[in-house]
PDB file of C-alpha atoms in Angstrom:
ATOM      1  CA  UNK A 190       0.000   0.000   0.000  1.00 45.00           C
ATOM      2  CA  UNK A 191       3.191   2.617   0.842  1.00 43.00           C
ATOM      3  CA  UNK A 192       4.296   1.455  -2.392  1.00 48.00           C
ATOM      4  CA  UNK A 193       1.328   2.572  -4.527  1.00 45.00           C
ATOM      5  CA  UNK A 194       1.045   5.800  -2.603  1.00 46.00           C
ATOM      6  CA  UNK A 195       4.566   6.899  -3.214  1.00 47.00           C
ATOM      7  CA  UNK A 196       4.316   6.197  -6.842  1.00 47.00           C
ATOM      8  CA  UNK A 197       0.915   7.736  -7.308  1.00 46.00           C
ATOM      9  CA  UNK A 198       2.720  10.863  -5.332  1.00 49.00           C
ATOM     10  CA  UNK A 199       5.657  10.456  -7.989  1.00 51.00           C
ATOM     11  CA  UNK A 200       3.524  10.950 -10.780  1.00 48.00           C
ATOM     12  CA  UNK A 201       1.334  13.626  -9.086  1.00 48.00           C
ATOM     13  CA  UNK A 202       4.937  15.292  -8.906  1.00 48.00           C
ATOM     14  CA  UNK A 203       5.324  15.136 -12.302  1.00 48.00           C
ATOM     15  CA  UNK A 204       1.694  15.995 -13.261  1.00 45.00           C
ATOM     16  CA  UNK A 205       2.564  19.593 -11.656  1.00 45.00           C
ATOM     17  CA  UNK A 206       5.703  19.916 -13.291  1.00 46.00           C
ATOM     18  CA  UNK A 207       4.628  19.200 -16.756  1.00 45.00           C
ATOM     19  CA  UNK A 208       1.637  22.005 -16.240  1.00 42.00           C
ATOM     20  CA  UNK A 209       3.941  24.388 -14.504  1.00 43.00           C
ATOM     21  CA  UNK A 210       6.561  23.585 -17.415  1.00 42.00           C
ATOM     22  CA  UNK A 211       3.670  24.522 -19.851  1.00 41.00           C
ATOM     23  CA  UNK A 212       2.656  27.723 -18.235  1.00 40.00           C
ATOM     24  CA  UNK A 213       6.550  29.232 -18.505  1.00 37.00           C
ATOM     25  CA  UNK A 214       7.280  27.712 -21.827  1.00 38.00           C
ATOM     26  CA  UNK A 215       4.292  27.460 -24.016  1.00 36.00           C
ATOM     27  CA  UNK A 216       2.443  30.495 -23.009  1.00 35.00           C
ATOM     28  CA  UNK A 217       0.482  32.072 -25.895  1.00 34.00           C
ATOM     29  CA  UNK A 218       1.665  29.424 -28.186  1.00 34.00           C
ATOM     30  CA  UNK A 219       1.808  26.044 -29.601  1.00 36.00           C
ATOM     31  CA  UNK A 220       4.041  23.176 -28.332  1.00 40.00           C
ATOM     32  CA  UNK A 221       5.599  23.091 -32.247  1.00 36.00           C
ATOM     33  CA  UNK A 222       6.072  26.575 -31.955  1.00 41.00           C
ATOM     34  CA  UNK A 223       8.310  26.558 -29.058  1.00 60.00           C
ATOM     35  CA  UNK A 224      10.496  23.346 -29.366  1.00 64.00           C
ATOM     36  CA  UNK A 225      13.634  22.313 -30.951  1.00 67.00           C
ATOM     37  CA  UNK A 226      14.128  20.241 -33.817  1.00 72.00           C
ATOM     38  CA  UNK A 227      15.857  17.954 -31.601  1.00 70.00           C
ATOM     39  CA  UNK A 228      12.319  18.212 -28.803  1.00 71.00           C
ATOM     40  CA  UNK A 229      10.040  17.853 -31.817  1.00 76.00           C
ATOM     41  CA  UNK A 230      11.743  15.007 -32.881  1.00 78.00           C
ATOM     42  CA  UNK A 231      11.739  12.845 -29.363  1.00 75.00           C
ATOM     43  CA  UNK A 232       8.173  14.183 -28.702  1.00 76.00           C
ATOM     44  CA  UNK A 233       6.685  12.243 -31.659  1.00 80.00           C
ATOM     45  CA  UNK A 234       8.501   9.326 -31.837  1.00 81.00           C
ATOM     46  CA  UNK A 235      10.687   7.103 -29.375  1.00 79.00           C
ATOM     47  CA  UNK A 236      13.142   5.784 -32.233  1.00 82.00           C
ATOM     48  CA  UNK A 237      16.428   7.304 -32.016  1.00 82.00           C
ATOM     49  CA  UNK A 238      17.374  10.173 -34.417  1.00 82.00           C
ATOM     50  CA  UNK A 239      20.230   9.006 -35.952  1.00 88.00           C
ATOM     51  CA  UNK A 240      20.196  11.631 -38.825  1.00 89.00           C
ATOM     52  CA  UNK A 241      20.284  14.659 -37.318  1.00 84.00           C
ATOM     53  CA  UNK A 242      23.522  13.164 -34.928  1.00 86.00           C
ATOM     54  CA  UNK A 243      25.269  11.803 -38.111  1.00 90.00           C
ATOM     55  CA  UNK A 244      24.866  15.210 -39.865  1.00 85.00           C
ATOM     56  CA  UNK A 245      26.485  17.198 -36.943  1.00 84.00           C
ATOM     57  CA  UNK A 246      29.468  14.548 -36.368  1.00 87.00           C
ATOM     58  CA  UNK A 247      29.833  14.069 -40.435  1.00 87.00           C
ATOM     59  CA  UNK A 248      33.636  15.046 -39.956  1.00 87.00           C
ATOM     60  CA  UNK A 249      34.460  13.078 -36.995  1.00 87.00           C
ATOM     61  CA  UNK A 250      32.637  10.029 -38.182  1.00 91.00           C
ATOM     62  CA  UNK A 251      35.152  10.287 -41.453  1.00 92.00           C
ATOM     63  CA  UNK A 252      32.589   9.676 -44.392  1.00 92.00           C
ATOM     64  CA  UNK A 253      33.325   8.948 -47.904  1.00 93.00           C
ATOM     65  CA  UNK A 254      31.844  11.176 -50.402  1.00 92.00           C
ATOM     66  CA  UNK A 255      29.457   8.154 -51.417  1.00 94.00           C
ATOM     67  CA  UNK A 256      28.451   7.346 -48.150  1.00 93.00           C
ATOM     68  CA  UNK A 257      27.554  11.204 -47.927  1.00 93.00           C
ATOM     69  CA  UNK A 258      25.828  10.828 -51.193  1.00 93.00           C
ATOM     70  CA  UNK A 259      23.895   7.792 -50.488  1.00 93.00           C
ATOM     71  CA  UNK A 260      22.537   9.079 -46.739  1.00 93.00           C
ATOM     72  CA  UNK A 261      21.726  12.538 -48.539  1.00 93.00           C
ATOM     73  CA  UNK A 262      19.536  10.171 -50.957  1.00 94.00           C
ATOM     74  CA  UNK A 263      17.896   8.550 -48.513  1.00 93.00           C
ATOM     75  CA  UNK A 264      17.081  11.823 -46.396  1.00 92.00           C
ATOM     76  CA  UNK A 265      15.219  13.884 -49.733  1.00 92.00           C
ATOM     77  CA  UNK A 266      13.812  11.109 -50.313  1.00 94.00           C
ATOM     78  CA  UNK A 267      11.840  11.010 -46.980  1.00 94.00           C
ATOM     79  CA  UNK A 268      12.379  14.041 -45.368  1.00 90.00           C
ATOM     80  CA  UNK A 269       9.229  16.059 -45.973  1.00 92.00           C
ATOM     81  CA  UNK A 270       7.279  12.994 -45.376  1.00 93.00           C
ATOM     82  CA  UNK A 271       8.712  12.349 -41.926  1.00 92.00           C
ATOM     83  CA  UNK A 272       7.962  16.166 -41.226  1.00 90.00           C
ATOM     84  CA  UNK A 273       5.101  16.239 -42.485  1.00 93.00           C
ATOM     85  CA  UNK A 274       4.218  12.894 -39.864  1.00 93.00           C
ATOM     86  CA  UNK A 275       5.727  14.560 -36.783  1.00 91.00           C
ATOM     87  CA  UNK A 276       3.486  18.217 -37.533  1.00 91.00           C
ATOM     88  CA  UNK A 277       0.349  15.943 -38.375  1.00 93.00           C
ATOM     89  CA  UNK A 278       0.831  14.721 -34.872  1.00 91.00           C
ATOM     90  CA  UNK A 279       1.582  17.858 -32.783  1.00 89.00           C
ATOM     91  CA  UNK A 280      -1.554  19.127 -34.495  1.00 90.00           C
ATOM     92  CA  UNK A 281      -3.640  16.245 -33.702  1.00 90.00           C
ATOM     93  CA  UNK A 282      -2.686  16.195 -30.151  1.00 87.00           C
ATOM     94  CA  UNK A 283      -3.534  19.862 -29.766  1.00 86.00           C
ATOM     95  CA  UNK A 284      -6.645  19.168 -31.665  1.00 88.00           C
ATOM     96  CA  UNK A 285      -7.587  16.344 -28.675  1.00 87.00           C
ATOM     97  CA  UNK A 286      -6.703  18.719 -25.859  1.00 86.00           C
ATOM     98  CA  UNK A 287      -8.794  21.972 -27.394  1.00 86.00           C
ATOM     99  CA  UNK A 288     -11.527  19.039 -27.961  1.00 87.00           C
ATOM    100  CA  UNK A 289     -11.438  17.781 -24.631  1.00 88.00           C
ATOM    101  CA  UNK A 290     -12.151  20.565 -23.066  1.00 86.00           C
ATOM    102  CA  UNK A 291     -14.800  21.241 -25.630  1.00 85.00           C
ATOM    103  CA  UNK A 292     -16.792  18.412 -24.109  1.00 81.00           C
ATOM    104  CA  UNK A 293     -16.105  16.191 -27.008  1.00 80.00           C
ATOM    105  CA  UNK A 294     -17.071  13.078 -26.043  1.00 79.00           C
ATOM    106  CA  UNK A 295     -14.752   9.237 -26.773  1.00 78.00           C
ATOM    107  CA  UNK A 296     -16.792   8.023 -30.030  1.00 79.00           C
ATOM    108  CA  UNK A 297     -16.048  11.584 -31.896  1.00 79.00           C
ATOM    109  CA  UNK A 298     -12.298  11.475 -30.575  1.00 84.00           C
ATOM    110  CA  UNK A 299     -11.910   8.304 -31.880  1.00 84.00           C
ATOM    111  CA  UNK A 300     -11.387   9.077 -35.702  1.00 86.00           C
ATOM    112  CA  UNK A 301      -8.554  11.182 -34.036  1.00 88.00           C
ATOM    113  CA  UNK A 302      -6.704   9.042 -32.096  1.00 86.00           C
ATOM    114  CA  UNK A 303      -6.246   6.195 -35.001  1.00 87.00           C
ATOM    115  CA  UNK A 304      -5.042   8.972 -37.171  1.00 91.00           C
ATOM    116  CA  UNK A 305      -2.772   9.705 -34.557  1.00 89.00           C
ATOM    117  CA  UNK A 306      -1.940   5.839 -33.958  1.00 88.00           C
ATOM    118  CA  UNK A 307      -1.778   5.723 -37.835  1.00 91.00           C
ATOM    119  CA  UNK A 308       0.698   8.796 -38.096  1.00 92.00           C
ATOM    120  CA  UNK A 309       2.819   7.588 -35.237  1.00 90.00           C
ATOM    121  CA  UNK A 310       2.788   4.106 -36.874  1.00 89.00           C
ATOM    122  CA  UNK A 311       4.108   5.226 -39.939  1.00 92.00           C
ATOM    123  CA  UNK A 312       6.669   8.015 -38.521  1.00 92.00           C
ATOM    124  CA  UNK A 313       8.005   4.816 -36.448  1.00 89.00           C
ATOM    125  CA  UNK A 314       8.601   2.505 -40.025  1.00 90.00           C
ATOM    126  CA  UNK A 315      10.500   5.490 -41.945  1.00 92.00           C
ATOM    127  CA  UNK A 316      12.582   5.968 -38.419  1.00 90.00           C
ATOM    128  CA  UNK A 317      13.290   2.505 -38.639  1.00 90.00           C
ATOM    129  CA  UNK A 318      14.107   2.622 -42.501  1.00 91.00           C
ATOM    130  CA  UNK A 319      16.638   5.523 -41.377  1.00 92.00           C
ATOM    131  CA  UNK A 320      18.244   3.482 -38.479  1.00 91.00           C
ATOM    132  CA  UNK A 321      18.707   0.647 -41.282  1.00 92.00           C
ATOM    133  CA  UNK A 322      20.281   2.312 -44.071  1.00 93.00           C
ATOM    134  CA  UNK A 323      22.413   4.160 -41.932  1.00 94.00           C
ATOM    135  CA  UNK A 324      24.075   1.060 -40.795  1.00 92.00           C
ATOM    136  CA  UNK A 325      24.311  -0.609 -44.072  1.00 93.00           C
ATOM    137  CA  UNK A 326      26.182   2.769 -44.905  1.00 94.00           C
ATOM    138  CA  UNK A 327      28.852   3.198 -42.726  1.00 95.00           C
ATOM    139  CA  UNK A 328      31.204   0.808 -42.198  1.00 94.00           C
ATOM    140  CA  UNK A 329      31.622  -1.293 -38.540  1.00 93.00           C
ATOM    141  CA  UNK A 330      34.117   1.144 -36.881  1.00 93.00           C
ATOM    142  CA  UNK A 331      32.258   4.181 -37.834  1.00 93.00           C
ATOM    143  CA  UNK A 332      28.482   2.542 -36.441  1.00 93.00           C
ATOM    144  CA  UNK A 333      30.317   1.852 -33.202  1.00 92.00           C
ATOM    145  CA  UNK A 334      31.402   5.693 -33.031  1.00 92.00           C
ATOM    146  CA  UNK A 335      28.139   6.761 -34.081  1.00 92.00           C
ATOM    147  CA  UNK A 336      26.276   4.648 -31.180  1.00 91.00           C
ATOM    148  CA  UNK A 337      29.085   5.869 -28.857  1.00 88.00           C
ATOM    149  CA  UNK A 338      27.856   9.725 -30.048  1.00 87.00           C
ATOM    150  CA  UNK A 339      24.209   8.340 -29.277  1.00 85.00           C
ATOM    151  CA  UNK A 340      24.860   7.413 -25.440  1.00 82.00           C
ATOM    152  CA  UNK A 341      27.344  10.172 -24.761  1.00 79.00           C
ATOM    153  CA  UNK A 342      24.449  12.313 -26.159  1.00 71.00           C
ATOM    154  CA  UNK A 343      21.329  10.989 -23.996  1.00 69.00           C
ATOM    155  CA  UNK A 344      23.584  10.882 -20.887  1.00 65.00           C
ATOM    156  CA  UNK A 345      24.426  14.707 -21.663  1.00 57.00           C
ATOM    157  CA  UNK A 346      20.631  15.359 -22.194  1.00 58.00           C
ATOM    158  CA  UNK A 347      19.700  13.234 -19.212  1.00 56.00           C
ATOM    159  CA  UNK A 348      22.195  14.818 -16.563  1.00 50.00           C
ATOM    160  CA  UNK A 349      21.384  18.603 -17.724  1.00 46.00           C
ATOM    161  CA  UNK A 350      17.653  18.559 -18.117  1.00 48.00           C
ATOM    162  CA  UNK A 351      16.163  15.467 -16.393  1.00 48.00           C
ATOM    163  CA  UNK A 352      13.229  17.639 -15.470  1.00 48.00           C
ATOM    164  CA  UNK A 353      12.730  18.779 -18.775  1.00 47.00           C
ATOM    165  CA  UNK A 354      13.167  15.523 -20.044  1.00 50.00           C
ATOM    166  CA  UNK A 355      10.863  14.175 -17.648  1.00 53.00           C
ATOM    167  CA  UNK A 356       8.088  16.730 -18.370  1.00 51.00           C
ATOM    168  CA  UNK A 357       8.260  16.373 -22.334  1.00 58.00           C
ATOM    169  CA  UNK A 358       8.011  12.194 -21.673  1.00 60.00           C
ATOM    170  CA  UNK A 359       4.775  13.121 -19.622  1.00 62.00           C
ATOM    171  CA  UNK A 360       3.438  15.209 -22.584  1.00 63.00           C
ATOM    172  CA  UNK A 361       4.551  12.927 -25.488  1.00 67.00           C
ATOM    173  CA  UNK A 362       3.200   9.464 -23.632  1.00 71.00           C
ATOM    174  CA  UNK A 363      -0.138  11.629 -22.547  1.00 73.00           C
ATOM    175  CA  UNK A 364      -1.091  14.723 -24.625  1.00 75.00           C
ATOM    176  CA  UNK A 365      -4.922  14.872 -22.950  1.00 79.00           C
ATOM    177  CA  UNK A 366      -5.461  17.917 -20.852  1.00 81.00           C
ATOM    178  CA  UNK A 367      -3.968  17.198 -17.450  1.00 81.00           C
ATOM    179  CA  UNK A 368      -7.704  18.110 -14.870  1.00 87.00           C
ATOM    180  CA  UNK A 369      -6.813  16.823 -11.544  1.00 85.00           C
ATOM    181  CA  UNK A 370      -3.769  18.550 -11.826  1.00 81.00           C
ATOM    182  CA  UNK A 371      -5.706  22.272 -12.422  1.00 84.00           C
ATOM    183  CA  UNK A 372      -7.441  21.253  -8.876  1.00 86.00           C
ATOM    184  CA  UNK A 373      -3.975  20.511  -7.375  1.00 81.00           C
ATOM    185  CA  UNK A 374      -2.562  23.351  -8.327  1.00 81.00           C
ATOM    186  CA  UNK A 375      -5.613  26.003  -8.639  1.00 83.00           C
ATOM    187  CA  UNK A 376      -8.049  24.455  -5.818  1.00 81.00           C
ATOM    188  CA  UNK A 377      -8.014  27.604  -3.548  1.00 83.00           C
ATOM    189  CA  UNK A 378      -9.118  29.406  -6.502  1.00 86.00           C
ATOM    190  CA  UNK A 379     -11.876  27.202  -7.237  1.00 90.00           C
ATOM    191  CA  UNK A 380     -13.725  27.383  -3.717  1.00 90.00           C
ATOM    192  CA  UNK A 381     -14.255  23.559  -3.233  1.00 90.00           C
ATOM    193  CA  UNK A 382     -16.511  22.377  -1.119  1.00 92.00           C
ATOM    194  CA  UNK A 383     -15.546  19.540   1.225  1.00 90.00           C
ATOM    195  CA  UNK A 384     -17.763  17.322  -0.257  1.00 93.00           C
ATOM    196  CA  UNK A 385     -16.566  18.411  -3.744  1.00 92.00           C
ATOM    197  CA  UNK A 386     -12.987  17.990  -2.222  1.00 89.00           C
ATOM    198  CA  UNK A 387     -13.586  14.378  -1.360  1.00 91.00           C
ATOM    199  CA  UNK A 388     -15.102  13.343  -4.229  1.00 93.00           C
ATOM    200  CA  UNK A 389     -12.484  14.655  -6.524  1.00 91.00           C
ATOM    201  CA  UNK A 390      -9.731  13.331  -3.649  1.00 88.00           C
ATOM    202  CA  UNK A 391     -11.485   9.653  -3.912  1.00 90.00           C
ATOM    203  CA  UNK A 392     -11.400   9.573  -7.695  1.00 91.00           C
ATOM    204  CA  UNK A 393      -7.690  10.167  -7.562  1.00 86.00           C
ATOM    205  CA  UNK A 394      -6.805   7.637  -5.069  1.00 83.00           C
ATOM    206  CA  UNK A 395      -9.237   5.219  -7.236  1.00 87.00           C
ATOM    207  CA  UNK A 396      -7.729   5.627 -10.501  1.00 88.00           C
ATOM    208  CA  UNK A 397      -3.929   7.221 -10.062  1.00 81.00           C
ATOM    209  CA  UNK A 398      -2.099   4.407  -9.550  1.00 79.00           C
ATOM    210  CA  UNK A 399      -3.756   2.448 -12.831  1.00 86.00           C
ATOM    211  CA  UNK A 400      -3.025   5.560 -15.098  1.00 84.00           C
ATOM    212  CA  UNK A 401       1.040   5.624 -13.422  1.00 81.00           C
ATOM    213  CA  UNK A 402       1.479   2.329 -14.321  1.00 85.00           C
ATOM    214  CA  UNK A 403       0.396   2.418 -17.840  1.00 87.00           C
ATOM    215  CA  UNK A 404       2.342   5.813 -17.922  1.00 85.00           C
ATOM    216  CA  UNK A 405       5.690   3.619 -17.064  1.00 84.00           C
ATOM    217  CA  UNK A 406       4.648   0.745 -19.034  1.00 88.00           C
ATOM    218  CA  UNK A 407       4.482   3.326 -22.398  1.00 87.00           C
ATOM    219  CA  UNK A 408       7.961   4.473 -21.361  1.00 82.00           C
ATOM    220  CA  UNK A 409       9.386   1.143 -21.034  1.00 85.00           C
ATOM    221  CA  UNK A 410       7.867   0.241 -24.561  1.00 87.00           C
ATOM    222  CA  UNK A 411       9.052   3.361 -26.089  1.00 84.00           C
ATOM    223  CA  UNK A 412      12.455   2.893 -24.568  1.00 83.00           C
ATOM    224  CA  UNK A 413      12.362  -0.848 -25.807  1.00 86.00           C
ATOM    225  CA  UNK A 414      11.779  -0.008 -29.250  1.00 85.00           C
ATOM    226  CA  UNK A 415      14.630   2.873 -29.039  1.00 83.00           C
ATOM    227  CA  UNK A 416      16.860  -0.142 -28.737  1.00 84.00           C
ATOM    228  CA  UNK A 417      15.418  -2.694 -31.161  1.00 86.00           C
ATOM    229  CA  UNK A 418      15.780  -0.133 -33.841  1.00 84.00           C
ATOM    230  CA  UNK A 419      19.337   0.482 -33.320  1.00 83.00           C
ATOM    231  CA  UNK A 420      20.055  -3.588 -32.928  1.00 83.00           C
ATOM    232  CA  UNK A 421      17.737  -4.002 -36.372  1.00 82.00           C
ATOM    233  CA  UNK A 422      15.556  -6.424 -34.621  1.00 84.00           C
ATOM    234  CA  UNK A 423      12.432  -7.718 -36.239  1.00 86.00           C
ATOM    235  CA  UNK A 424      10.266  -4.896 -37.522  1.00 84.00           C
ATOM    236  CA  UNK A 425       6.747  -6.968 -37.310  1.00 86.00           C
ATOM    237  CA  UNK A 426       7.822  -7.774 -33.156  1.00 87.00           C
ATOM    238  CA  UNK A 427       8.529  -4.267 -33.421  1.00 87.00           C
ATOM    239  CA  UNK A 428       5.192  -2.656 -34.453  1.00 87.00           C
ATOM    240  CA  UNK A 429       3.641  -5.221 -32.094  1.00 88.00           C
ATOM    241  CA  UNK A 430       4.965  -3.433 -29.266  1.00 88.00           C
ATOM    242  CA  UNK A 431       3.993  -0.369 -30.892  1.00 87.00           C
ATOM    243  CA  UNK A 432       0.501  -1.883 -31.308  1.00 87.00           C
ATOM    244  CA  UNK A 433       0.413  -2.740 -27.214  1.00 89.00           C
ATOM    245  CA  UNK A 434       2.263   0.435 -26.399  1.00 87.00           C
ATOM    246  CA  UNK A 435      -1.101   2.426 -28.522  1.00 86.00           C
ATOM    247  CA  UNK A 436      -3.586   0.553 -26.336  1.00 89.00           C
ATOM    248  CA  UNK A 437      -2.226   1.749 -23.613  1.00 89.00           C
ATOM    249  CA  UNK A 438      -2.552   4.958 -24.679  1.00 88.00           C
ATOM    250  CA  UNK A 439      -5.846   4.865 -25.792  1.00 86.00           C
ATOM    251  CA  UNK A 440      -6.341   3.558 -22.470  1.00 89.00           C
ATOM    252  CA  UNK A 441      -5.055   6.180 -20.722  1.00 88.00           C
ATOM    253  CA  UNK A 442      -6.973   8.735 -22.853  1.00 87.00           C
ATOM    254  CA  UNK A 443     -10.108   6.711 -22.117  1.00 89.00           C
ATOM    255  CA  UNK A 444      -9.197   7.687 -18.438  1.00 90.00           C
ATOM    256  CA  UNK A 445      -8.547  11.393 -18.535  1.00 89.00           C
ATOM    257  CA  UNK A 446     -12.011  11.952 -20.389  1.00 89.00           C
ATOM    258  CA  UNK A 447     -13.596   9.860 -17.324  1.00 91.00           C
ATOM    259  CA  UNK A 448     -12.133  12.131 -14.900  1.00 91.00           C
ATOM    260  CA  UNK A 449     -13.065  15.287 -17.505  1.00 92.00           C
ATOM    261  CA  UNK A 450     -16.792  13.520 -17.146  1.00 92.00           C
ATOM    262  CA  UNK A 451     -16.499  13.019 -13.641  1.00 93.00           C
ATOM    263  CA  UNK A 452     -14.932  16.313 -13.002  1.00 94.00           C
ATOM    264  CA  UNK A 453     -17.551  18.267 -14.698  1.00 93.00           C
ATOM    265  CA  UNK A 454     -20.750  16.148 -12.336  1.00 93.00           C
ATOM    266  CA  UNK A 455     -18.401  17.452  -9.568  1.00 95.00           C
ATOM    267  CA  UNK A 456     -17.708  20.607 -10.054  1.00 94.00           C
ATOM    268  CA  UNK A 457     -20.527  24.012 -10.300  1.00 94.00           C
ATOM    269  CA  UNK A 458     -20.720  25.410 -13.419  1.00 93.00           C
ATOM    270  CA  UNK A 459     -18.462  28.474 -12.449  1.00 94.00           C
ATOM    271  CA  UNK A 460     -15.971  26.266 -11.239  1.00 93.00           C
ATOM    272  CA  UNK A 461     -16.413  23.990 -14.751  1.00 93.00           C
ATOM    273  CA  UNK A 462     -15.688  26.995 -16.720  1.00 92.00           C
ATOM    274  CA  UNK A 463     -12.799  28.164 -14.399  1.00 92.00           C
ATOM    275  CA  UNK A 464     -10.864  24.775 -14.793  1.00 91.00           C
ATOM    276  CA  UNK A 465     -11.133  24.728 -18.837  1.00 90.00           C
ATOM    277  CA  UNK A 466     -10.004  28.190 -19.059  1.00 88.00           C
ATOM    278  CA  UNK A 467      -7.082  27.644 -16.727  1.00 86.00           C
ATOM    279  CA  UNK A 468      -6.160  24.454 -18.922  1.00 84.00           C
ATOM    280  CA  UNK A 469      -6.476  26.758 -21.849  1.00 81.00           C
ATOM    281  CA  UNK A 470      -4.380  29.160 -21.062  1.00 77.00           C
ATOM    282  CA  UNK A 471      -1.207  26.245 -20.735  1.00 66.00           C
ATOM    283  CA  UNK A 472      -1.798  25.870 -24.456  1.00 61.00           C
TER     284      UNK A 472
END
């Protein structure tokens, strides 16, 4: 029982970060707007992004003209297609926050999330392309430099913005509007009842721990399939685990409009209208 409790108090933690990370970096704008290259990148797909770290090491990995050639081939040949994928999906996730609040309910969201399962699908299989030619081009010695770039990169990334980090993985594995943490962090300004306290306090407790655990199972899945790509395992096991690693999600999502649903029973109208316009002004 300790054990549940601390983790559904971890991922409360994180909950408030993520919003609080929102309200100093995304005010006013879209997510898209205000990443990186680099953030938009990890933020719509797990795979690693191998193309971006070969072009800025080109010298120190020593390439060949024709490997230069035959990587440049590869990347106008699929470029625009894999941006295309990753601004489909920041646009569809912002589309199933604005709609959540918007009272949308699960059977009109659906036709969203498959074309976001569909887009991430798809983004995933041209990643995995990428990984694959790029080791058929470069030659044993220069692969093992380029993975050694790889690690020596994430453990830089991981050491100077493991909050940040932690935040975008809460976003990326769970766009849906984040409610319970609006009454967390905005509950004095919402005049809650005690009854109205309890009731939101019990559906927490209830449902919390589920949600963290498919949270960490995503993570797990999305950090497996980082490392399949780069050992060039199977692609069908692969898109299986993408497959379970969706239902999760979906699962998830299913969740957060429950407690949207549940929320809104809860809650006056005033107090209704107070929570979506707080959540809309993190977007």
């Amino acid at each position: 029982m300790k054990t549940k409790q601390l983790k559904s108090n971890q991922i409360l933690k994180t909950t408030i970060g993520a919003i609080l990370f929102l309200s100093v970096s995304f005010s006013g704008a879209t997510q898209a707007a205000k990443m990186t290259k680099m953030q938009i990148a990890s933020h719509t797909s797990p795979m690693p992004h191998l193309m971006m770290l070969v072009q800025v090491n080109k010298n120190d990995l020593m390439l060949s003209n024709q490997q230069l050639a035959s990587l440049s081939e590869w990347k106008h040949a699929n470029q625009m297609r894999v941006k295309s994928l990753m601004n489909s999906i920041m646009e569809i996730e912002k589309d199933l926050y604005e709609l959540t609040l918007e009272g949308i309910d699960q059977d009109e969201l659906a036709e969203l999330r498959t074309a976001l399962a569909e887009d991430r699908s798809e983004l995933i299989d041209l990643k995995y392309q990428c990984v694959s030619n790029i080791q058929k081009t470069l030659d044993k010695d220069q692969w093992a430099m380029l993975m050694k770039l790889l690690k020596n990169q994430e453990k830089i990334s991981a050491s100077a913005k493991s909050s940040v980090n932690e935040m975008q993985s809460f976003l990326r594995v769970s766009p849906m509007p984040k409610f319970m943490a609006i009454i967390l962090m905005h509950g004095a300004e919402l005049n809650l009842n005690p009854e109205q306290n309890k009731a939101l306090e019990d559906w927490r407790l209830k449902n919390m721990n589920h949600w963290s655990i498919l949270f960490g199972e995503v993570l797990s899945a999305e950090k497996q399939l980082t490392q399949d790509a780069i050992e060039l395992k199977d692609a069908k096991k692969m898109m299986a685990t993408f497959k379970e690693m969706t239902e999760k999600r979906i699962e998830m999502a299913t969740m957060t409009l429950a407690c949207r649903d549940n929320m809104k029973k809860v809650l006056t109208e005033e107090q209704w209208n107070k929570v979506v316009k707080l959540l809309k002004s993190y977007i």
